[in-house]
Amino acid sequence: MIGYGFMGATHSQGWRVAPRFFDLPAEPVMQVVVGRNEDAVSAAARKWGWVEHATDWREVIARDDIDVVDVVTSGDSHAEIAIAALEAGKHVLCEKPLANTVAEAEAMVAAAARAGAAGTQSMVGFTYRRVPAVAYARSLIADGRLGTVRQIRASYRQDWLMDAEAPLTWRLQKERAGSGSLGDIGVHAVDLAEHLTGLQLTAVAGVLETIVTERPLMGESIGLSGKASTERGEVTVDDLAIFTGRFADPAGGAGALGSFEATRFATGRKNALRIEISGSAGALAFDLERMNQLEFHDATVPPLEQGFRTILVTEHDHPYLAPWWPPGHMLGYEHAFSNQVHDFVNAVVTGEPSTPSFAEGLHLQKVLEAVQQSSAADAAWRPVD
Ligand code: SOE
């Protein structure tokens, strides 16, 4: 695993726990975690259960005993590391968003295609696809329970940046993160909208706004390890993204219209990834802050009996649930990372294509870029490709 921040912790948990619960076709060995700061990465290795730590990812990628590379660094290094790993014949799991730019994502797709011809897997970590209620919602829609999807409303709203004195972390720097709330969390909303419905965004129109334009520099960026600095730096990404999108059906069916919001300034909302999908025969609503539940409205029952009802998605026959706890015993944020490891390891061993593919990651990158272009052009509609 290259990187050891927040996503390093979640992925480590996934790698460690998945083989304890799922019957995996191969046992992953958490061999080496890589980071530039030797003390910090060795502490991470001890804490999360990696056999070794290392400070040079190139040396690790060159090793014969490494089969899989998990990339959990900031977006600016995804392309370089993932391409090198694929060229070395390693299976790659890469955190979202796939890259910082469309050009990088295109190079990654080309590398994945070359490696894929030799049986090497590549997958992007849109982990919320592996939340059981989300996977179950997808199967209800695929079974036609919503009829024709007409409208999608998706938002991802957090509030951890509300404090104007919160430091200028890498997530607030365009050259490190690519974009702000748009690429960090808005991309999850777009991915879920498309993944759940099978529709694809073809055009978007929207606005990006930076609410707090300057913040204290992180101590480490001016050499004061860990301490907030008195110097301030410019926030170069968006704090708030609001956009609309037109969806087309690649299978030739009807399209739909969607609305999206992403922000880390939504007072009181901690991790509110919400999606509501309305169709001719029913509707579904999901809220990550209530992640074991799914709201379902069946518009085909007699009108006097209609209304949204809550499905508790904890039965063993619901997606991913069988190896976990007895019905009603909740799953949390971290379980999705184990579910992701389950899917990835199965793809690696069986050779079945892993999803989301790098090509899907590229498409999402094009959506992000089109939203940025639209915002720069007074919210004019922009084609996604
Ligand atoms: C931070 O906003 C963040 O950690 C995202 O980067 C993740 O993708 C999301 O799962 C939770 O919020």
Coordinates of C-alpha atoms and ligand atoms in Angstrom, one line a residue:
M1 CA 0.0 0.0 0.0
I2 CA 1.4 3.4 -1.0
G3 CA 0.3 6.1 1.3
Y4 CA -0.9 5.9 4.9
G5 CA -3.3 8.8 5.7
F6 CA -7.1 8.5 6.3
M7 CA -7.6 6.2 3.3
G8 CA -4.5 4.2 4.4
A9 CA -6.3 3.5 7.6
T10 CA -9.6 2.5 5.9
H11 CA -7.9 0.3 3.3
S12 CA -5.7 -1.4 6.0
Q13 CA -8.9 -2.2 7.9
G14 CA -10.4 -3.7 4.7
W15 CA -7.3 -5.8 3.9
R16 CA -7.1 -7.0 7.5
V17 CA -10.7 -7.8 8.2
A18 CA -12.0 -9.1 4.8
P19 CA -10.2 -12.5 5.0
R20 CA -11.5 -13.0 8.6
F21 CA -15.1 -12.8 7.4
F22 CA -15.3 -13.6 3.7
D23 CA -14.2 -16.9 2.3
L24 CA -11.7 -15.4 -0.1
P25 CA -10.1 -17.4 -2.9
A26 CA -6.6 -16.2 -1.8
E27 CA -5.3 -14.9 1.5
P28 CA -4.0 -11.3 1.1
V29 CA -0.7 -10.7 3.0
M30 CA -0.3 -7.1 4.2
Q31 CA 3.4 -7.0 3.3
V32 CA 4.6 -3.4 3.0
V33 CA 3.2 0.1 3.6
V34 CA 5.1 3.0 1.9
G35 CA 5.5 6.6 2.9
R36 CA 8.1 9.3 2.7
N37 CA 8.3 10.0 6.5
E38 CA 10.1 7.0 7.9
D39 CA 8.9 7.5 11.5
A40 CA 5.3 8.0 10.6
V41 CA 5.1 5.2 8.1
S42 CA 6.8 2.7 10.5
A43 CA 4.3 3.7 13.2
A44 CA 1.5 3.2 10.7
A45 CA 2.9 -0.3 9.8
R46 CA 2.9 -1.3 13.5
K47 CA -0.6 0.1 14.2
W48 CA -2.4 -1.4 11.2
G49 CA -0.5 -4.7 10.9
W50 CA 1.8 -4.4 7.9
V51 CA 4.8 -6.7 8.0
E52 CA 7.2 -4.0 6.8
H53 CA 7.4 -0.3 6.0
A54 CA 9.4 1.4 3.2
T55 CA 10.1 4.9 2.0
D56 CA 10.7 4.4 -1.7
W57 CA 7.6 3.2 -3.6
R58 CA 9.7 2.5 -6.8
E59 CA 11.8 -0.1 -4.9
V60 CA 8.7 -1.8 -3.6
I61 CA 7.0 -1.9 -7.0
A62 CA 10.1 -3.6 -8.4
R63 CA 9.9 -6.5 -5.9
D64 CA 8.9 -9.9 -7.1
D65 CA 7.1 -10.8 -3.9
I66 CA 4.5 -8.0 -4.4
D67 CA 1.4 -8.9 -6.5
V68 CA -1.0 -6.1 -5.6
V69 CA -0.4 -2.3 -5.2
D70 CA -3.0 -0.3 -3.3
V71 CA -2.6 3.5 -4.1
V72 CA -4.0 5.7 -1.3
T73 CA -1.9 8.8 -1.8
S74 CA -3.2 12.3 -2.7
G75 CA -4.5 12.6 -6.3
D76 CA -1.4 14.2 -7.7
S77 CA 0.6 11.0 -7.5
H78 CA -2.1 8.4 -8.5
A79 CA -1.1 8.4 -12.2
E80 CA 2.6 8.0 -11.7
I81 CA 2.4 5.3 -9.2
A82 CA -0.5 3.3 -10.7
I83 CA 1.0 3.4 -14.2
A84 CA 4.4 2.2 -12.9
A85 CA 2.8 -0.6 -10.9
L86 CA 0.7 -1.7 -13.9
E87 CA 3.8 -1.7 -16.1
A88 CA 5.5 -3.9 -13.4
G89 CA 2.6 -6.4 -13.8
K90 CA 1.0 -5.6 -10.4
H91 CA -2.8 -5.6 -9.9
V92 CA -3.8 -2.0 -8.8
L93 CA -6.5 -0.7 -6.6
C94 CA -6.4 3.1 -6.7
E95 CA -8.4 5.5 -4.5
K96 CA -10.9 7.9 -6.0
P97 CA -10.9 10.2 -7.8
L98 CA -8.8 8.3 -10.3
A99 CA -6.5 11.3 -11.0
N100 CA -6.3 15.0 -10.9
T101 CA -6.8 15.7 -14.6
V102 CA -8.4 14.0 -17.6
A103 CA -5.0 13.7 -19.3
E104 CA -3.6 11.7 -16.3
A105 CA -6.7 9.5 -16.2
E106 CA -6.4 8.8 -20.0
A107 CA -2.8 7.7 -19.5
M108 CA -4.0 5.4 -16.6
V109 CA -6.7 3.9 -18.8
A110 CA -4.2 3.2 -21.5
A111 CA -1.8 1.5 -19.0
A112 CA -4.7 -0.5 -17.5
A113 CA -5.7 -1.6 -21.0
R114 CA -2.1 -2.8 -21.8
A115 CA -1.8 -4.5 -18.4
G116 CA -5.3 -5.9 -18.7
A117 CA -4.4 -7.8 -21.9
A118 CA -1.9 -9.8 -19.7
G119 CA -4.5 -10.4 -17.0
T120 CA -3.6 -7.6 -14.7
Q121 CA -6.5 -6.0 -12.8
S122 CA -7.1 -2.4 -12.1
M123 CA -9.9 -0.9 -10.0
V124 CA -10.9 2.5 -8.6
G125 CA -12.0 2.8 -5.0
F126 CA -15.5 4.2 -5.2
T127 CA -16.1 2.3 -2.0
Y128 CA -19.7 3.4 -1.4
R129 CA -20.8 1.1 -4.2
R130 CA -20.0 -1.6 -1.6
V131 CA -22.4 -0.3 1.0
P132 CA -25.1 -3.1 1.2
A133 CA -28.1 -0.7 0.9
V134 CA -26.5 0.9 -2.2
A135 CA -25.9 -2.4 -3.8
Y136 CA -29.5 -3.5 -3.0
A137 CA -30.9 -0.2 -4.4
R138 CA -29.0 -1.0 -7.6
S139 CA -30.6 -4.4 -7.9
L140 CA -34.1 -3.0 -7.2
I141 CA -33.6 -0.5 -10.1
A142 CA -32.2 -3.2 -12.4
D143 CA -35.2 -5.3 -11.6
G144 CA -37.4 -2.5 -12.9
R145 CA -39.0 -1.6 -9.5
L146 CA -38.6 2.1 -10.3
G147 CA -39.9 1.9 -13.9
T148 CA -38.3 4.5 -16.1
V149 CA -36.0 6.8 -14.1
R150 CA -36.9 10.4 -14.6
Q151 CA -35.1 12.4 -12.0
I152 CA -32.0 12.0 -9.8
R153 CA -31.2 14.2 -6.9
A154 CA -27.7 13.6 -5.3
S155 CA -25.7 15.5 -2.8
Y156 CA -22.7 15.0 -0.6
R157 CA -22.5 17.4 2.3
Q158 CA -20.1 17.6 5.1
D159 CA -19.1 20.5 7.5
W160 CA -15.5 19.9 8.5
L161 CA -14.2 23.0 6.7
M162 CA -16.6 25.4 8.4
D163 CA -13.9 26.7 10.7
A164 CA -12.1 29.4 8.6
E165 CA -9.0 28.8 10.7
A166 CA -8.8 25.1 9.7
P167 CA -5.4 24.7 8.0
L168 CA -4.6 24.6 4.3
T169 CA -4.3 20.8 3.9
W170 CA -3.5 19.1 0.7
R171 CA -7.3 18.7 0.0
L172 CA -7.5 22.5 -0.4
Q173 CA -4.7 22.8 -2.9
K174 CA -5.5 22.3 -6.6
E175 CA -2.1 20.9 -7.6
R176 CA -2.4 18.2 -4.9
A177 CA -6.2 17.4 -5.0
G178 CA -7.3 18.5 -8.5
S179 CA -10.5 20.1 -7.1
G180 CA -12.2 20.6 -3.8
S181 CA -15.6 19.4 -2.7
L182 CA -16.3 18.6 -6.3
G183 CA -13.7 15.9 -6.7
D184 CA -13.3 14.8 -3.1
I185 CA -17.0 14.1 -2.4
G186 CA -19.2 15.3 -5.3
V187 CA -17.6 12.6 -7.4
H188 CA -19.1 10.0 -5.1
A189 CA -22.6 11.5 -5.7
V190 CA -22.1 11.4 -9.5
D191 CA -20.7 7.8 -9.3
L192 CA -23.7 6.6 -7.3
A193 CA -26.2 8.3 -9.6
E194 CA -24.7 6.6 -12.6
H195 CA -23.9 3.3 -10.9
L196 CA -27.4 2.9 -9.4
T197 CA -29.3 3.9 -12.6
G198 CA -27.1 2.7 -15.4
L199 CA -27.5 6.1 -16.9
Q200 CA -24.5 8.3 -17.9
L201 CA -24.1 12.0 -17.7
T202 CA -23.7 13.6 -21.1
A203 CA -23.7 17.3 -20.2
V204 CA -23.5 19.5 -17.1
A205 CA -24.0 23.1 -16.1
G206 CA -23.0 24.5 -12.7
V207 CA -21.2 26.8 -10.4
L208 CA -18.2 26.3 -8.1
E209 CA -17.6 28.7 -5.2
T210 CA -14.7 29.1 -2.8
I211 CA -16.1 30.3 0.5
V212 CA -12.9 30.8 2.6
T213 CA -10.2 31.9 0.2
E214 CA -7.2 32.0 2.6
R215 CA -6.2 29.7 5.4
P216 CA -3.3 29.2 7.8
L217 CA -0.5 27.2 6.2
M218 CA 0.1 23.7 7.6
G219 CA 3.3 23.9 9.7
E220 CA 4.9 21.1 7.8
S221 CA 4.6 23.0 4.4
I222 CA 7.0 25.6 5.8
G223 CA 9.1 23.2 7.8
L224 CA 7.4 23.3 11.2
S225 CA 6.4 19.7 11.5
G226 CA 2.7 19.4 12.5
K227 CA 2.2 23.0 13.8
A228 CA -0.3 25.5 12.3
S229 CA 1.6 28.4 11.0
T230 CA 0.8 32.1 11.3
E231 CA 1.4 32.5 7.6
R232 CA -1.7 32.1 5.3
G233 CA -2.0 30.6 1.9
E234 CA -4.6 30.7 -0.9
V235 CA -7.3 28.1 -1.1
T236 CA -7.2 27.1 -4.8
V237 CA -10.1 24.7 -4.9
D238 CA -13.9 24.9 -4.6
D239 CA -15.7 24.8 -1.3
L240 CA -19.1 24.4 -2.8
A241 CA -20.3 22.8 -6.1
I242 CA -23.8 23.0 -7.4
F243 CA -24.7 21.6 -10.8
T244 CA -27.3 20.0 -13.0
G245 CA -26.8 17.2 -15.4
R246 CA -28.4 15.5 -18.3
F247 CA -28.3 11.7 -18.3
A248 CA -28.5 9.4 -21.3
D249 CA -29.2 5.7 -21.3
P250 CA -26.3 3.9 -23.1
A251 CA -28.8 1.1 -23.8
G252 CA -31.0 3.4 -25.8
G253 CA -33.7 4.0 -23.2
A254 CA -35.0 7.3 -21.9
G255 CA -32.7 9.9 -20.3
A256 CA -33.1 11.8 -17.1
L257 CA -32.2 15.1 -15.5
G258 CA -30.2 15.3 -12.3
S259 CA -29.2 17.9 -9.7
F260 CA -26.0 17.7 -7.6
E261 CA -24.5 19.4 -4.6
A262 CA -21.2 18.9 -2.9
T263 CA -19.8 20.9 0.0
R264 CA -17.7 20.7 3.1
F265 CA -19.6 23.7 4.6
A266 CA -23.0 22.2 5.2
T267 CA -23.5 23.2 8.8
G268 CA -24.4 20.2 10.9
R269 CA -24.1 17.6 8.1
K270 CA -21.2 15.3 8.9
N271 CA -21.1 12.8 6.0
A272 CA -24.5 13.2 4.3
L273 CA -24.2 11.4 1.0
R274 CA -27.8 11.4 -0.1
I275 CA -29.5 10.3 -3.3
E276 CA -33.1 10.1 -4.3
I277 CA -34.1 8.5 -7.6
S278 CA -37.6 9.0 -8.9
G279 CA -39.1 6.7 -11.6
S280 CA -42.4 6.1 -13.3
A281 CA -43.1 3.1 -11.0
G282 CA -41.4 4.0 -7.7
A283 CA -38.7 5.9 -5.9
L284 CA -35.7 5.2 -3.7
A285 CA -33.8 7.4 -1.2
F286 CA -30.5 6.6 0.6
D287 CA -28.6 8.6 3.2
L288 CA -25.1 7.5 4.2
E289 CA -25.7 8.9 7.7
R290 CA -28.4 6.1 8.0
M291 CA -26.4 3.6 5.9
N292 CA -28.2 0.4 6.9
Q293 CA -31.6 1.8 5.6
L294 CA -33.1 2.3 2.2
E295 CA -36.3 4.3 1.6
F296 CA -38.5 2.7 -1.0
H297 CA -41.8 4.0 -2.5
D298 CA -43.8 1.6 -4.6
A299 CA -46.0 3.7 -6.9
T300 CA -47.8 0.5 -8.2
V301 CA -49.6 -0.3 -5.0
P302 CA -53.1 1.3 -4.5
P303 CA -52.8 5.0 -3.9
L304 CA -54.3 4.9 -0.4
E305 CA -51.5 2.5 0.7
Q306 CA -48.7 4.4 -0.8
G307 CA -45.8 6.1 0.9
F308 CA -42.1 5.7 1.5
R309 CA -41.2 2.7 3.7
T310 CA -37.9 2.0 5.3
I311 CA -36.1 -1.3 4.5
L312 CA -33.5 -2.4 7.0
V313 CA -30.8 -3.7 4.7
T314 CA -29.3 -6.2 7.2
E315 CA -30.7 -9.5 6.0
H316 CA -28.2 -12.2 5.0
D317 CA -29.8 -12.3 1.5
H318 CA -29.0 -8.6 1.0
P319 CA -25.8 -7.9 -0.9
Y320 CA -22.5 -8.5 1.1
L321 CA -24.4 -9.3 4.3
A322 CA -24.1 -13.1 4.5
P323 CA -20.7 -13.3 6.2
W324 CA -21.2 -10.5 8.7
W325 CA -23.6 -10.3 11.7
P326 CA -27.1 -11.7 12.4
P327 CA -29.9 -9.6 10.8
G328 CA -30.4 -6.2 12.4
H329 CA -26.8 -6.0 13.7
M330 CA -25.6 -2.9 11.9
L331 CA -22.7 -2.5 9.5
G332 CA -20.7 0.7 9.4
Y333 CA -18.4 2.9 7.2
E334 CA -15.5 0.5 7.4
H335 CA -17.3 -2.6 6.3
A336 CA -17.6 -1.3 2.8
F337 CA -13.7 -1.4 2.6
S338 CA -13.7 -5.1 3.4
N339 CA -16.5 -5.7 0.9
Q340 CA -14.3 -3.9 -1.6
V341 CA -11.3 -6.1 -0.8
H342 CA -13.6 -9.1 -1.3
D343 CA -14.6 -8.0 -4.8
F344 CA -11.1 -7.0 -5.8
V345 CA -9.4 -10.2 -4.6
N346 CA -12.1 -12.3 -6.4
A347 CA -11.4 -10.4 -9.6
V348 CA -7.6 -10.9 -9.2
V349 CA -8.0 -14.6 -8.7
T350 CA -10.8 -15.3 -11.1
G351 CA -9.8 -12.9 -13.9
E352 CA -13.3 -11.5 -14.0
P353 CA -13.2 -7.7 -14.8
S354 CA -13.1 -5.6 -11.7
T355 CA -15.4 -2.5 -11.4
P356 CA -15.3 0.4 -11.2
S357 CA -12.7 0.2 -13.9
F358 CA -10.2 2.9 -14.7
A359 CA -12.3 3.7 -17.8
E360 CA -15.2 4.5 -15.4
G361 CA -12.8 6.6 -13.4
L362 CA -11.9 8.5 -16.5
H363 CA -15.5 9.2 -17.4
L364 CA -16.0 10.6 -13.9
Q365 CA -12.9 12.7 -14.3
K366 CA -14.5 14.1 -17.5
V367 CA -17.6 15.0 -15.6
L368 CA -15.5 16.9 -13.0
E369 CA -13.7 18.7 -15.7
A370 CA -16.9 19.7 -17.5
V371 CA -18.4 21.1 -14.3
Q372 CA -15.2 23.2 -13.8
Q373 CA -15.4 24.4 -17.4
S374 CA -19.1 25.2 -17.0
S375 CA -18.4 27.2 -13.8
A376 CA -15.7 29.2 -15.6
A377 CA -18.2 29.9 -18.5
D378 CA -21.0 31.4 -16.3
A379 CA -22.7 28.0 -15.8
A380 CA -23.1 27.4 -19.5
W381 CA -23.9 23.7 -20.4
R382 CA -20.8 21.7 -21.2
P383 CA -20.7 18.3 -22.9
V384 CA -19.0 15.7 -20.7
D385 CA -16.7 14.3 -23.4
Ligands
SOE1 C1 -13.1 13.7 3.0 O1 -14.0 14.7 2.6 C2 -13.6 12.3 2.7 O2 -12.6 11.5 3.4 C3 -13.5 11.8 1.3 O3 -12.2 12.0 0.7 C4 -13.9 10.4 1.2 O4 -13.9 9.9 -0.2 C5 -15.2 10.1 1.8 O5 -15.4 8.8 2.0 C6 -15.3 10.7 3.2 O6 -14.9 12.1 3.2

